[in-house]
PDB file of C-alpha atoms in Angstrom:
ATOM      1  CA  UNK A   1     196.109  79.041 174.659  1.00 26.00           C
ATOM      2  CA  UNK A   2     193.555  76.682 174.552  1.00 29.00           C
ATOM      3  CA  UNK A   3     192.559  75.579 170.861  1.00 29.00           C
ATOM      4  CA  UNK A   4     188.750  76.864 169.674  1.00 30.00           C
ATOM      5  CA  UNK A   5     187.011  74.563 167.758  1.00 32.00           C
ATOM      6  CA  UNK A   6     185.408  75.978 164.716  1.00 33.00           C
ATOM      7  CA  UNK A   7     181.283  75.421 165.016  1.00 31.00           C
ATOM      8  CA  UNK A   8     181.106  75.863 161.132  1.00 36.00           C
ATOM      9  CA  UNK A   9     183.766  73.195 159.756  1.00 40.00           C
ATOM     10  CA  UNK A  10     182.351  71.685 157.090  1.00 44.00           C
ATOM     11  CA  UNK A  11     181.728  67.591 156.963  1.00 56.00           C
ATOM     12  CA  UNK A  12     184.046  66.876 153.454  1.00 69.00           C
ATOM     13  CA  UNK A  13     184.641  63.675 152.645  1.00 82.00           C
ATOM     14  CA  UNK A  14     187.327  62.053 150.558  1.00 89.00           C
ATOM     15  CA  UNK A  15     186.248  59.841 147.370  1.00 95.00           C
ATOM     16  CA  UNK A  16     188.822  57.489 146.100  1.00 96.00           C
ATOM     17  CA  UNK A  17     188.872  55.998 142.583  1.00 97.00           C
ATOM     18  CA  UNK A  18     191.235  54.844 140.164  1.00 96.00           C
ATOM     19  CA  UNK A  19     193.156  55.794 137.155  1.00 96.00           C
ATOM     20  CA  UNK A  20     195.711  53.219 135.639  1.00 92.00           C
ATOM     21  CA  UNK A  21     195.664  49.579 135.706  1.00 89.00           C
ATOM     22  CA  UNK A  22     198.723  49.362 138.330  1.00 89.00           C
ATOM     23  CA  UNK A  23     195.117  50.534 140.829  1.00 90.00           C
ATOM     24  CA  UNK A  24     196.762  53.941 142.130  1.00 93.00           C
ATOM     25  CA  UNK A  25     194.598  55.956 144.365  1.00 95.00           C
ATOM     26  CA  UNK A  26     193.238  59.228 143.703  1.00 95.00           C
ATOM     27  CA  UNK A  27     190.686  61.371 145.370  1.00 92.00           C
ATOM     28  CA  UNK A  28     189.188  64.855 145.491  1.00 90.00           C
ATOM     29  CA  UNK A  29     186.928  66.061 148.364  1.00 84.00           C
ATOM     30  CA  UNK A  30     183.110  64.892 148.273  1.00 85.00           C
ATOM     31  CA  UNK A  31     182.103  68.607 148.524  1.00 78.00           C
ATOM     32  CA  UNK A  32     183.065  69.139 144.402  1.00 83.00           C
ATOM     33  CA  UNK A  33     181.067  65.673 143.967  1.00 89.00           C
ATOM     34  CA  UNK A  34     177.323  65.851 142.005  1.00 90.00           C
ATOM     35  CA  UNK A  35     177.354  62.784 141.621  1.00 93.00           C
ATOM     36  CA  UNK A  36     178.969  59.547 140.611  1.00 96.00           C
ATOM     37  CA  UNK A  37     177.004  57.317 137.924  1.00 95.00           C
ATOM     38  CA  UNK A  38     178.152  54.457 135.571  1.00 96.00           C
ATOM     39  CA  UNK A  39     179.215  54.824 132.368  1.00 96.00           C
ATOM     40  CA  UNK A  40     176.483  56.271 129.766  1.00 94.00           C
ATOM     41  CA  UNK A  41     176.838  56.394 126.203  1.00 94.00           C
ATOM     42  CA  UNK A  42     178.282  59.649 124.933  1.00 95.00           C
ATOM     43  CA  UNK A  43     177.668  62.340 122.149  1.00 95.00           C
ATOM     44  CA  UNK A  44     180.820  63.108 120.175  1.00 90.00           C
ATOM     45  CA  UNK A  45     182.113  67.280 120.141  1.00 88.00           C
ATOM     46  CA  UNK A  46     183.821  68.458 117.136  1.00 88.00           C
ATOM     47  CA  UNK A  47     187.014  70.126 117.645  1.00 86.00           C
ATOM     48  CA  UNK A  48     186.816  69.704 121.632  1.00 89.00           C
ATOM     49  CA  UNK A  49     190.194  69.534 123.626  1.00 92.00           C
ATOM     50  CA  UNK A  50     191.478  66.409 122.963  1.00 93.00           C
ATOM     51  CA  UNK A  51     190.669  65.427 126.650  1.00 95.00           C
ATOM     52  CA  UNK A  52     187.164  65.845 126.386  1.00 96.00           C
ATOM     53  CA  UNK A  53     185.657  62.712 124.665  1.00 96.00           C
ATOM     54  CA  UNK A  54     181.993  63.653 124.687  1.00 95.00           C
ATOM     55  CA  UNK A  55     178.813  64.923 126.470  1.00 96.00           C
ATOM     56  CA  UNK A  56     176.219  63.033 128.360  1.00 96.00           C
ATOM     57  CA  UNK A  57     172.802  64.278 129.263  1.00 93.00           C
ATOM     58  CA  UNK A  58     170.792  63.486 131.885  1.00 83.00           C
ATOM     59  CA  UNK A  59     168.587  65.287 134.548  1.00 86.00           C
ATOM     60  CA  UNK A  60     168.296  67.587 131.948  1.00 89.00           C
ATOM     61  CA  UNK A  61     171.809  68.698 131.572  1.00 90.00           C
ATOM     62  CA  UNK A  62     174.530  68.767 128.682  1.00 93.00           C
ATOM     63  CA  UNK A  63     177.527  67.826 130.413  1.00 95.00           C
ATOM     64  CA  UNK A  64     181.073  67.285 129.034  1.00 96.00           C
ATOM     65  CA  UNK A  65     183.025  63.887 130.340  1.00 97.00           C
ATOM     66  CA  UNK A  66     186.681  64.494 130.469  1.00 97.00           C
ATOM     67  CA  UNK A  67     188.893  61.125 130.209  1.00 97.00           C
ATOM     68  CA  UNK A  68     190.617  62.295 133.563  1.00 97.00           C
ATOM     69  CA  UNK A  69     193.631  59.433 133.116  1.00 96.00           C
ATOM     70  CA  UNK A  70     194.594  61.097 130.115  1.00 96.00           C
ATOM     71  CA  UNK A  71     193.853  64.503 131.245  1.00 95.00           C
ATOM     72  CA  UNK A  72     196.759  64.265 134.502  1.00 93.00           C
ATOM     73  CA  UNK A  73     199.079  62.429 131.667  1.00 92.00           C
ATOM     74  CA  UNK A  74     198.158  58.320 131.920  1.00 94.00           C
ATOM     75  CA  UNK A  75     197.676  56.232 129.190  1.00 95.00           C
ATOM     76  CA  UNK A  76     194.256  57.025 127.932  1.00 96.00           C
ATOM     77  CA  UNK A  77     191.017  55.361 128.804  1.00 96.00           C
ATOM     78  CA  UNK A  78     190.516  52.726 125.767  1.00 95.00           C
ATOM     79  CA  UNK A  79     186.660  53.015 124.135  1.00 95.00           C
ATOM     80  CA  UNK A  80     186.621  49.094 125.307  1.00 95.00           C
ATOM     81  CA  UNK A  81     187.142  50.287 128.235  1.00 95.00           C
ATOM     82  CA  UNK A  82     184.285  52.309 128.286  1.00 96.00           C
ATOM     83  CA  UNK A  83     181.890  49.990 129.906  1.00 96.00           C
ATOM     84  CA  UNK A  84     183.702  49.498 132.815  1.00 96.00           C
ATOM     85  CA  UNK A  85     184.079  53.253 133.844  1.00 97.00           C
ATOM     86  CA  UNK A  86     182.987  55.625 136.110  1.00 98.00           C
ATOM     87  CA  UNK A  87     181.770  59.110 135.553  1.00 98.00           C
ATOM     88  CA  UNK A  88     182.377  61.878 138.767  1.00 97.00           C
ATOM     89  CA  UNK A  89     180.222  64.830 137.657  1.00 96.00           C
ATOM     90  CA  UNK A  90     181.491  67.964 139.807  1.00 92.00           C
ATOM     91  CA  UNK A  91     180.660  71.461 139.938  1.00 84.00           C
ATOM     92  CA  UNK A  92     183.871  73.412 140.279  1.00 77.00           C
ATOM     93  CA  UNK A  93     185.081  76.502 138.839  1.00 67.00           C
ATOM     94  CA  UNK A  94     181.328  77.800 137.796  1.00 70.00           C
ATOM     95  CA  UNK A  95     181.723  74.775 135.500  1.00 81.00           C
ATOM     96  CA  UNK A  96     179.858  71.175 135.633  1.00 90.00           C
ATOM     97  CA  UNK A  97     181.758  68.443 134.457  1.00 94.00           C
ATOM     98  CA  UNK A  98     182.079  64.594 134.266  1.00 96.00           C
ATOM     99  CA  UNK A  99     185.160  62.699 135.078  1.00 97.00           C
ATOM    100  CA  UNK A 100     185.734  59.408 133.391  1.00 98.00           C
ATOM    101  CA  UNK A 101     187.654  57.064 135.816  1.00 98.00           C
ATOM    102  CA  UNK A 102     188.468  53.620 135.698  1.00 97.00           C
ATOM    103  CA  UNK A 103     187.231  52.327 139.322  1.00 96.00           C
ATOM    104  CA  UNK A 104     184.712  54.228 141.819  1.00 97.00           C
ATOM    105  CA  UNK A 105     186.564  52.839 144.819  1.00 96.00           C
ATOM    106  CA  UNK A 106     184.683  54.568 148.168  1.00 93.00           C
ATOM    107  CA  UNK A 107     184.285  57.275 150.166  1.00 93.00           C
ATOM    108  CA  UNK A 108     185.861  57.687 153.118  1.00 89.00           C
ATOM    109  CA  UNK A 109     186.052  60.287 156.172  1.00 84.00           C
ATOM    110  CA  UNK A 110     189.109  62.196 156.047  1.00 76.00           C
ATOM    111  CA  UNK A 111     191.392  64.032 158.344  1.00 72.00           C
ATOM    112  CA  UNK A 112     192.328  66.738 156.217  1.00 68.00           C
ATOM    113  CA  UNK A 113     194.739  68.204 159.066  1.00 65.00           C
ATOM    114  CA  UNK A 114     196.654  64.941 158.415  1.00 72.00           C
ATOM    115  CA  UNK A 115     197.222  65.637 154.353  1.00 78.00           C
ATOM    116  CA  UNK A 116     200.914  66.045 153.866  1.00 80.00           C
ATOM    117  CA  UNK A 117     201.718  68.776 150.766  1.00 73.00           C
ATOM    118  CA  UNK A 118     202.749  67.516 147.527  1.00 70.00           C
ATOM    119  CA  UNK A 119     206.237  67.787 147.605  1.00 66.00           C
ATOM    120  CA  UNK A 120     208.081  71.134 145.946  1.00 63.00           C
ATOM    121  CA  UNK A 121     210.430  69.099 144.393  1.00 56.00           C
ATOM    122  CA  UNK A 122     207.477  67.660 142.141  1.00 51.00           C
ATOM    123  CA  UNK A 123     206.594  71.061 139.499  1.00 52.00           C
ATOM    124  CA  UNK A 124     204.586  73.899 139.225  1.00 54.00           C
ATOM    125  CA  UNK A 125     202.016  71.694 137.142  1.00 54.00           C
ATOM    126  CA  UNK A 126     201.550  68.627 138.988  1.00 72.00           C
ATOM    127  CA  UNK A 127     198.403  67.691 139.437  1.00 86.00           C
ATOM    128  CA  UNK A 128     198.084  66.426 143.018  1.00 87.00           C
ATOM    129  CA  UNK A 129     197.989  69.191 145.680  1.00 81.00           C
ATOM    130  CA  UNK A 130     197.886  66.225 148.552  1.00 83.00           C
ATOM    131  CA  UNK A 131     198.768  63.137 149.748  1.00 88.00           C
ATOM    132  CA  UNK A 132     197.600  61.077 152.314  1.00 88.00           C
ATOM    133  CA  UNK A 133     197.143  56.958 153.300  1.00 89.00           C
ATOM    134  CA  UNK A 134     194.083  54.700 153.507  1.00 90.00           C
ATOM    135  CA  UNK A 135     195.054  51.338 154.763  1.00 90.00           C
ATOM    136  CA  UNK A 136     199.063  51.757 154.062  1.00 88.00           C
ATOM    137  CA  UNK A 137     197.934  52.577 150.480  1.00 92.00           C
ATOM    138  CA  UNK A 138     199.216  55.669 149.522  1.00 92.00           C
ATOM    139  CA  UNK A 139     196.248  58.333 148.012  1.00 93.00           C
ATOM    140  CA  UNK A 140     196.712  61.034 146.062  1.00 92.00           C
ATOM    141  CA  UNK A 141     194.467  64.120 146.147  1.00 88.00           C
ATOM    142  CA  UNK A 142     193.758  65.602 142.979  1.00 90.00           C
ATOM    143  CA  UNK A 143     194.136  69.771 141.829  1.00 83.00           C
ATOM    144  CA  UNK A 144     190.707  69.844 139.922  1.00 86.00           C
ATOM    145  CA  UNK A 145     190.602  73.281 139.715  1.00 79.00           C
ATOM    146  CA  UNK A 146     194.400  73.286 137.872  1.00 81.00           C
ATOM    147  CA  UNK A 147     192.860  70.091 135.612  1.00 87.00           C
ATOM    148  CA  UNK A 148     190.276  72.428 134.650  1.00 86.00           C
ATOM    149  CA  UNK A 149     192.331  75.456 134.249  1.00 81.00           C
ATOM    150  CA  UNK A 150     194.256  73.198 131.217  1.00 84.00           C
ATOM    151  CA  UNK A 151     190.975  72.430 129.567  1.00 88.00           C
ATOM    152  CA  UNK A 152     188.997  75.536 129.558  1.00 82.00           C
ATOM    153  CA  UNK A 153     191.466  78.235 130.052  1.00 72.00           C
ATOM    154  CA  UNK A 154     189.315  81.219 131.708  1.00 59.00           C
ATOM    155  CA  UNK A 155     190.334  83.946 130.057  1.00 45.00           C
ATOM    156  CA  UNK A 156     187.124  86.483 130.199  1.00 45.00           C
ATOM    157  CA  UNK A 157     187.351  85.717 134.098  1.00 47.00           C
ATOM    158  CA  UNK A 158     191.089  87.337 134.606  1.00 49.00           C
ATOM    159  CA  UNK A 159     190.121  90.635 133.247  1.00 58.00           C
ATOM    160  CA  UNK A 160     190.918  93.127 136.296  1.00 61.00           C
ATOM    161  CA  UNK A 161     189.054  96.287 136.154  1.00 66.00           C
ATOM    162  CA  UNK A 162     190.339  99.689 135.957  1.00 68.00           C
ATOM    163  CA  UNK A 163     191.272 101.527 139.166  1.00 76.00           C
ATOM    164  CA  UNK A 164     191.021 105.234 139.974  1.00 67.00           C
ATOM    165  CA  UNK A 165     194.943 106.649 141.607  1.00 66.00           C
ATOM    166  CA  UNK A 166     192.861 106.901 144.736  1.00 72.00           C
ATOM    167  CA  UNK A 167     191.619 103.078 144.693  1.00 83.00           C
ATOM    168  CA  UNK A 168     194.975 101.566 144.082  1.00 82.00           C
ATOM    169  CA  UNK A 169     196.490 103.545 146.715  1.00 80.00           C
ATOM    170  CA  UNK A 170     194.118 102.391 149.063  1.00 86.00           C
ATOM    171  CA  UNK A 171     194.731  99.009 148.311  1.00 92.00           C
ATOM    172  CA  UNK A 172     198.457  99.516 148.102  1.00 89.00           C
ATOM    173  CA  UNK A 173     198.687 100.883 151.775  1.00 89.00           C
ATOM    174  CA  UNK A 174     196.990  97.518 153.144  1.00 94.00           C
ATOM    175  CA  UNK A 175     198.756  94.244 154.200  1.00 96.00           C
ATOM    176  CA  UNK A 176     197.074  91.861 151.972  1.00 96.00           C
ATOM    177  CA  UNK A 177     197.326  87.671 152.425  1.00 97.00           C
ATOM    178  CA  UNK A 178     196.298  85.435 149.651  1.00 96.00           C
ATOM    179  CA  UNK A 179     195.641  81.839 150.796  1.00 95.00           C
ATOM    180  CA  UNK A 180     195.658  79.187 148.109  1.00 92.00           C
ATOM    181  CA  UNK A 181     196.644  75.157 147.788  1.00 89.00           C
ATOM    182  CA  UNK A 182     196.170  75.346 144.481  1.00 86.00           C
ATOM    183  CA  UNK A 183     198.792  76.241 142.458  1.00 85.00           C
ATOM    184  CA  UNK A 184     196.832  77.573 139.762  1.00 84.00           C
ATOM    185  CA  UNK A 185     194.240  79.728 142.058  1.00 85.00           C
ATOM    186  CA  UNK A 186     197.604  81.035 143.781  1.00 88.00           C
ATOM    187  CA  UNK A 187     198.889  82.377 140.231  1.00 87.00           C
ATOM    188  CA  UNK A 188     195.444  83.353 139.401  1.00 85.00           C
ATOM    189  CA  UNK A 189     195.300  85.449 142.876  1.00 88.00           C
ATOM    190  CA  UNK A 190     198.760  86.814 142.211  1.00 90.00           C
ATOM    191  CA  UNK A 191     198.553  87.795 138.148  1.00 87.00           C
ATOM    192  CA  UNK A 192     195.054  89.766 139.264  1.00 86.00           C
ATOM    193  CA  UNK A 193     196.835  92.069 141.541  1.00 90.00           C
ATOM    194  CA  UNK A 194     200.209  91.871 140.029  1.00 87.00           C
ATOM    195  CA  UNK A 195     198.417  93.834 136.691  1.00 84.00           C
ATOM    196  CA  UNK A 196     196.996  96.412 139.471  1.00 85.00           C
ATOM    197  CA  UNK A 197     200.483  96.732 140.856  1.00 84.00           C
ATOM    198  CA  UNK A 198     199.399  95.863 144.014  1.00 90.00           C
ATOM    199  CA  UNK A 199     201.782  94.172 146.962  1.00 93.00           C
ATOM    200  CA  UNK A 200     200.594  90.665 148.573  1.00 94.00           C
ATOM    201  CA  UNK A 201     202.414  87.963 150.824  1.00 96.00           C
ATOM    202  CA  UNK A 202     201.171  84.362 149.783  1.00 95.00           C
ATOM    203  CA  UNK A 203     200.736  81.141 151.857  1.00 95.00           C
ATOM    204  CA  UNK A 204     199.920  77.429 150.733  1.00 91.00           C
ATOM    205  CA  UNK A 205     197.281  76.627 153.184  1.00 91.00           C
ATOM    206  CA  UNK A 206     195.672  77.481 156.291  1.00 93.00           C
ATOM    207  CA  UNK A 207     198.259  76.340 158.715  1.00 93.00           C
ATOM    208  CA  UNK A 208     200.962  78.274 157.143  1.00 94.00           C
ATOM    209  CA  UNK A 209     199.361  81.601 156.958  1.00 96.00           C
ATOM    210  CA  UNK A 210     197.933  81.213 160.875  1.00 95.00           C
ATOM    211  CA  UNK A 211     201.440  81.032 161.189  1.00 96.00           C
ATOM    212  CA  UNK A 212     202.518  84.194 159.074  1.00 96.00           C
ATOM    213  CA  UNK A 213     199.355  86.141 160.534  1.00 97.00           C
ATOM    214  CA  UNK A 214     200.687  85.612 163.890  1.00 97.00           C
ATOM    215  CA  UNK A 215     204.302  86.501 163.388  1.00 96.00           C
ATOM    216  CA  UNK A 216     203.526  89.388 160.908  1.00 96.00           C
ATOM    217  CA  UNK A 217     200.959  90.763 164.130  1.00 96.00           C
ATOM    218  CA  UNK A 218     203.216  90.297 166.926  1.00 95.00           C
ATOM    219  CA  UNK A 219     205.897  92.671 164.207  1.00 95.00           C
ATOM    220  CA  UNK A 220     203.578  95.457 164.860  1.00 94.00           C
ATOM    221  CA  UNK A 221     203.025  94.525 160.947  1.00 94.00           C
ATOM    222  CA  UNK A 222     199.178  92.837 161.012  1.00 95.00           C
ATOM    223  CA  UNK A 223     197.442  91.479 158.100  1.00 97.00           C
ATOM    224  CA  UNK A 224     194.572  93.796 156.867  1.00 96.00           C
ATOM    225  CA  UNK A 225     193.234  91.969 154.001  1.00 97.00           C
ATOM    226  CA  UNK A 226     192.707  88.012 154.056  1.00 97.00           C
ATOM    227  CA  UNK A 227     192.032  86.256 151.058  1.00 95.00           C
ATOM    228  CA  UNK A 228     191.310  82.764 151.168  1.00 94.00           C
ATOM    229  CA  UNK A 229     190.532  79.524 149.697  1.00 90.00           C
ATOM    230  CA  UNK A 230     187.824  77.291 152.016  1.00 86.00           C
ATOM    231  CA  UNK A 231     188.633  73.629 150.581  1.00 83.00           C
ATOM    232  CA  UNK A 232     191.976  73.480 151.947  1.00 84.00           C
ATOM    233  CA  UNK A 233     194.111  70.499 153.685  1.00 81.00           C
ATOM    234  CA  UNK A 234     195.310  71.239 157.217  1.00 81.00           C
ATOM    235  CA  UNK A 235     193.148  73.985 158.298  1.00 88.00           C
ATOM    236  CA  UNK A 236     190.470  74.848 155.674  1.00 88.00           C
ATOM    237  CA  UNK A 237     189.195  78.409 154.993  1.00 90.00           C
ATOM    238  CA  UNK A 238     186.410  78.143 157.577  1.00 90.00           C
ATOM    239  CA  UNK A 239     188.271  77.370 160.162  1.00 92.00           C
ATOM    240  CA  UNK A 240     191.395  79.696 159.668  1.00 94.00           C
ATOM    241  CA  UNK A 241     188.652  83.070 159.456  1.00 93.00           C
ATOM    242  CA  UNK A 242     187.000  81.502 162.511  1.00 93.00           C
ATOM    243  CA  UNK A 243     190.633  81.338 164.393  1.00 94.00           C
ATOM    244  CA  UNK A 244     191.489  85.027 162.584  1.00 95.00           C
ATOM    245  CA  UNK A 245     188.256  86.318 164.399  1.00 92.00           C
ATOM    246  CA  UNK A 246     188.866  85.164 167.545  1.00 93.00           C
ATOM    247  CA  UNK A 247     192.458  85.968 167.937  1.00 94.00           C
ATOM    248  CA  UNK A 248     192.397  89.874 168.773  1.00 94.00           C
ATOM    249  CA  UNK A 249     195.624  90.298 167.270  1.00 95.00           C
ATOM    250  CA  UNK A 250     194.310  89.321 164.123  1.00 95.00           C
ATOM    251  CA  UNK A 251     190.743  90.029 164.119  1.00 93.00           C
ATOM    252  CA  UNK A 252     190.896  93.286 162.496  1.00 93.00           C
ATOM    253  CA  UNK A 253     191.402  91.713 159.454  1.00 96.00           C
ATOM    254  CA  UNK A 254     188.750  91.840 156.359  1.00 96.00           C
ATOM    255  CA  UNK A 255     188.178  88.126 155.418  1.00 96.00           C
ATOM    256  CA  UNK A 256     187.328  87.318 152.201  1.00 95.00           C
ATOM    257  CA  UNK A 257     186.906  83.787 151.756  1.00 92.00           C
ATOM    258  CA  UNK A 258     186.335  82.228 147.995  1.00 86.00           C
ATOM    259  CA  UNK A 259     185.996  78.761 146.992  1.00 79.00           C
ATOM    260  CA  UNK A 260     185.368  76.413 144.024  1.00 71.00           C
ATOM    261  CA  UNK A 261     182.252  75.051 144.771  1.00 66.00           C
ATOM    262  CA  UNK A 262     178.589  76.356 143.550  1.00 58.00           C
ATOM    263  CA  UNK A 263     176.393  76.404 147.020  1.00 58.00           C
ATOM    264  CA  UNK A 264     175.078  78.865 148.920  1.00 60.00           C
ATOM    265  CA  UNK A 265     175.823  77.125 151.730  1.00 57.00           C
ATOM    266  CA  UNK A 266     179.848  78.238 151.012  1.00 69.00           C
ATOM    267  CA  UNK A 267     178.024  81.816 151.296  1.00 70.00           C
ATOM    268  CA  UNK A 268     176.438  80.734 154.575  1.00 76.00           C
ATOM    269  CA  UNK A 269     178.867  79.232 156.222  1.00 81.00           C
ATOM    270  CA  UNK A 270     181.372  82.004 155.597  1.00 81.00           C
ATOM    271  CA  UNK A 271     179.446  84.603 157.364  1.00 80.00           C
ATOM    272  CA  UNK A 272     179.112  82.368 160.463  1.00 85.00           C
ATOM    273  CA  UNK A 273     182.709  81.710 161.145  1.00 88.00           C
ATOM    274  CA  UNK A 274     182.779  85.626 160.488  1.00 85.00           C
ATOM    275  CA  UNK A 275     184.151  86.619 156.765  1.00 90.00           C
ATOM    276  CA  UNK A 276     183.416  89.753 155.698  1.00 93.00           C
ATOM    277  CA  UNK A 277     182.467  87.591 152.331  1.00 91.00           C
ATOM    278  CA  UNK A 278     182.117  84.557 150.164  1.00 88.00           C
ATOM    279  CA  UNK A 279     182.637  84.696 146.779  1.00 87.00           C
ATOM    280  CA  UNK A 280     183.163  81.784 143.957  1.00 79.00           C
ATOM    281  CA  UNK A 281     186.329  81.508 141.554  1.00 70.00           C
ATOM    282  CA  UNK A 282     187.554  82.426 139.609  1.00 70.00           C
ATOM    283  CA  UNK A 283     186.810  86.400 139.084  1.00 80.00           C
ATOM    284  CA  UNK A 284     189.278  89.118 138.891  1.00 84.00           C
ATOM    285  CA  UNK A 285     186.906  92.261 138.887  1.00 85.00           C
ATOM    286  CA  UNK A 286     184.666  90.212 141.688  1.00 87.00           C
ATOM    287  CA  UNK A 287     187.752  89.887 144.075  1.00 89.00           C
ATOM    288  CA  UNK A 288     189.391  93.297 143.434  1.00 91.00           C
ATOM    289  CA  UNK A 289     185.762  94.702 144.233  1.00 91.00           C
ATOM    290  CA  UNK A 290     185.807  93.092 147.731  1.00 93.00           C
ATOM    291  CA  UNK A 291     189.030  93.987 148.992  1.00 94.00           C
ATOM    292  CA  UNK A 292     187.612  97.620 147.977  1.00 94.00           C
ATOM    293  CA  UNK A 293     185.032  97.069 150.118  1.00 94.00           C
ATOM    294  CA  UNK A 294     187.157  96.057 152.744  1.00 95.00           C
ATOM    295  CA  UNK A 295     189.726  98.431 152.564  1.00 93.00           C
ATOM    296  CA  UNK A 296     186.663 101.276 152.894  1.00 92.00           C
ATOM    297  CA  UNK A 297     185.250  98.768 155.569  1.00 93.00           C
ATOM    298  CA  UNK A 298     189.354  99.465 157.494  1.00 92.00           C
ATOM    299  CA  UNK A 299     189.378 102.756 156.802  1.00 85.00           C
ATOM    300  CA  UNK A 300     186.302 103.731 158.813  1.00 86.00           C
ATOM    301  CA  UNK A 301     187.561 101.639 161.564  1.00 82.00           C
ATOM    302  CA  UNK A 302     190.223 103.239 161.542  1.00 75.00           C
ATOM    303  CA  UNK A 303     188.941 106.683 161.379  1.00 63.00           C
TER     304      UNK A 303
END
């Protein structure tokens, strides 16, 4: 079968900076990036996690800087330091923030088919969800949304709302597919409908559940409800709904696709590859909400 190529994937970059003084590489994808600006003299915040070391303002905006060495578990970032630093403000998670970082190395384009998973055997809390090269050097892609999770625990935004018999039921009947490669968004995902009581398979990126979509269809057994992240390594959500749609075995399938990132161009994008939706994490009620939709959406299919 010859291999579609998606006409919405999404340009993301890769920028690489640095952490320690042994000059290890990190990255996250450009797409979380604001912007990247030198170091600016910061206001102190009484009884802030220990990680945060201040706010900085500028185009108008209060924004906390996060020493992001310390925050993943180096040694600190010393105030002498402070100078020579970096700060990466990103929107992610409905939240703007600045990373502090030692060295803004570049941005590069990235292959993000070619990012090899971090390895099993490393935890549940590491905080790199990737790993690739640049120029034999090994780079190390970052889990910002699990960084953030540690620092502002989003509590409020796990509340599930309360089903009627009839609305569980209808979501219980459904084959459901959550699609995460973060580790935190997958628990996230999982606790939401796990306090509904309601079954889900999970994958850890795109590839995989193509994979698991395919086998669970040709078991007479087809995935009804997709649930996906878009920034993913491999095959990113864009490109696995725009596969899903065009495979007839699969396309039956309600795509929700949700992602990090503030930008209506997420939204946008979505709908062209054909999801059913676009919505931004973290938000239980949100989430259980559209696959409601989407089961009522089946359901009239069906009927």
């Amino acid at each position: 079968m010859a291999k579609t190529i998606s006409k919405a994937n999404q340009s993301q970059g890769m920028l690489m900076f640095t952490l320690n003084l042994q000059k290890q590489l990190f990255a996250i994808g450009t797409l979380k990036v604001r912007e990247i600006v030198p170091y600016m003299p910061m206001t102190q915040i009484p009884y802030s996690h220990h990680h945060v070391v201040g706010t900085v303002t500028f185009r108008n905006l209060t924004v906390p800087v996060i020493d992001m060495a310390a925050a993943i578990g180096f040694r600190p970032i010393a105030p002498s330091e402070y100078e020579k630093s970096y700060l990466i403000v990103t929107d992610c998670l409905r939240t703007v923030v600045a990373f502090m970082v030692r060295s803004i190395e570049k941005i590069i384009d990235c292959n993000w088919r070619a990012i090899e998973s971090s390895p099993s055997t490393a935890g549940k809390n590491v905080f790199v969800t990737g790993i690739t090269r640049y120029e034999d050097k090994i780079v190390q892609l970052l889990d910002v949304e699990l960084l953030l999770s540690k620092i502002y625990p989003q509590y409020e935004s796990t509340k599930v709302p309360m089903l009627t018999d009839v609305e569980r039921e209808r979501l219980k009947a459904l084959n459901i597919l959550l699609v995460d490669d973060s580790s935190i968004a997958r628990k996230q995902l999982s606790d939401a409908l796990d306090r509904i009581n309601i079954p889900y398979y999970v994958c850890k990126n795109g590839i995989e559940a193509a994979e698991f979509m395919k086998k669970m269809a040709g078991d007479g057994n087809a995935i009804d409800l997709l649930v996906s992240d878009i920034e993913m390594p491999g095959l990113d959500g864009y490109e696995l709904a725009f596969e899903v749609q065009n495979d007839k075995a699969l396309s039956h399938a309600y795509i929700i696709l949700h992602t990090s990132l503030s930008s209506e161009i997420c939204v946008d994008r979505a709908h062209q590859v054909g999801a059913h939706e676009a919505l931004e994490k973290f938000n239980a009620t949100e989430l259980i909400e559209a696959m409601l939709r989407g089961a009522k959406q089946l359901e009239t299919q069906m009927a």
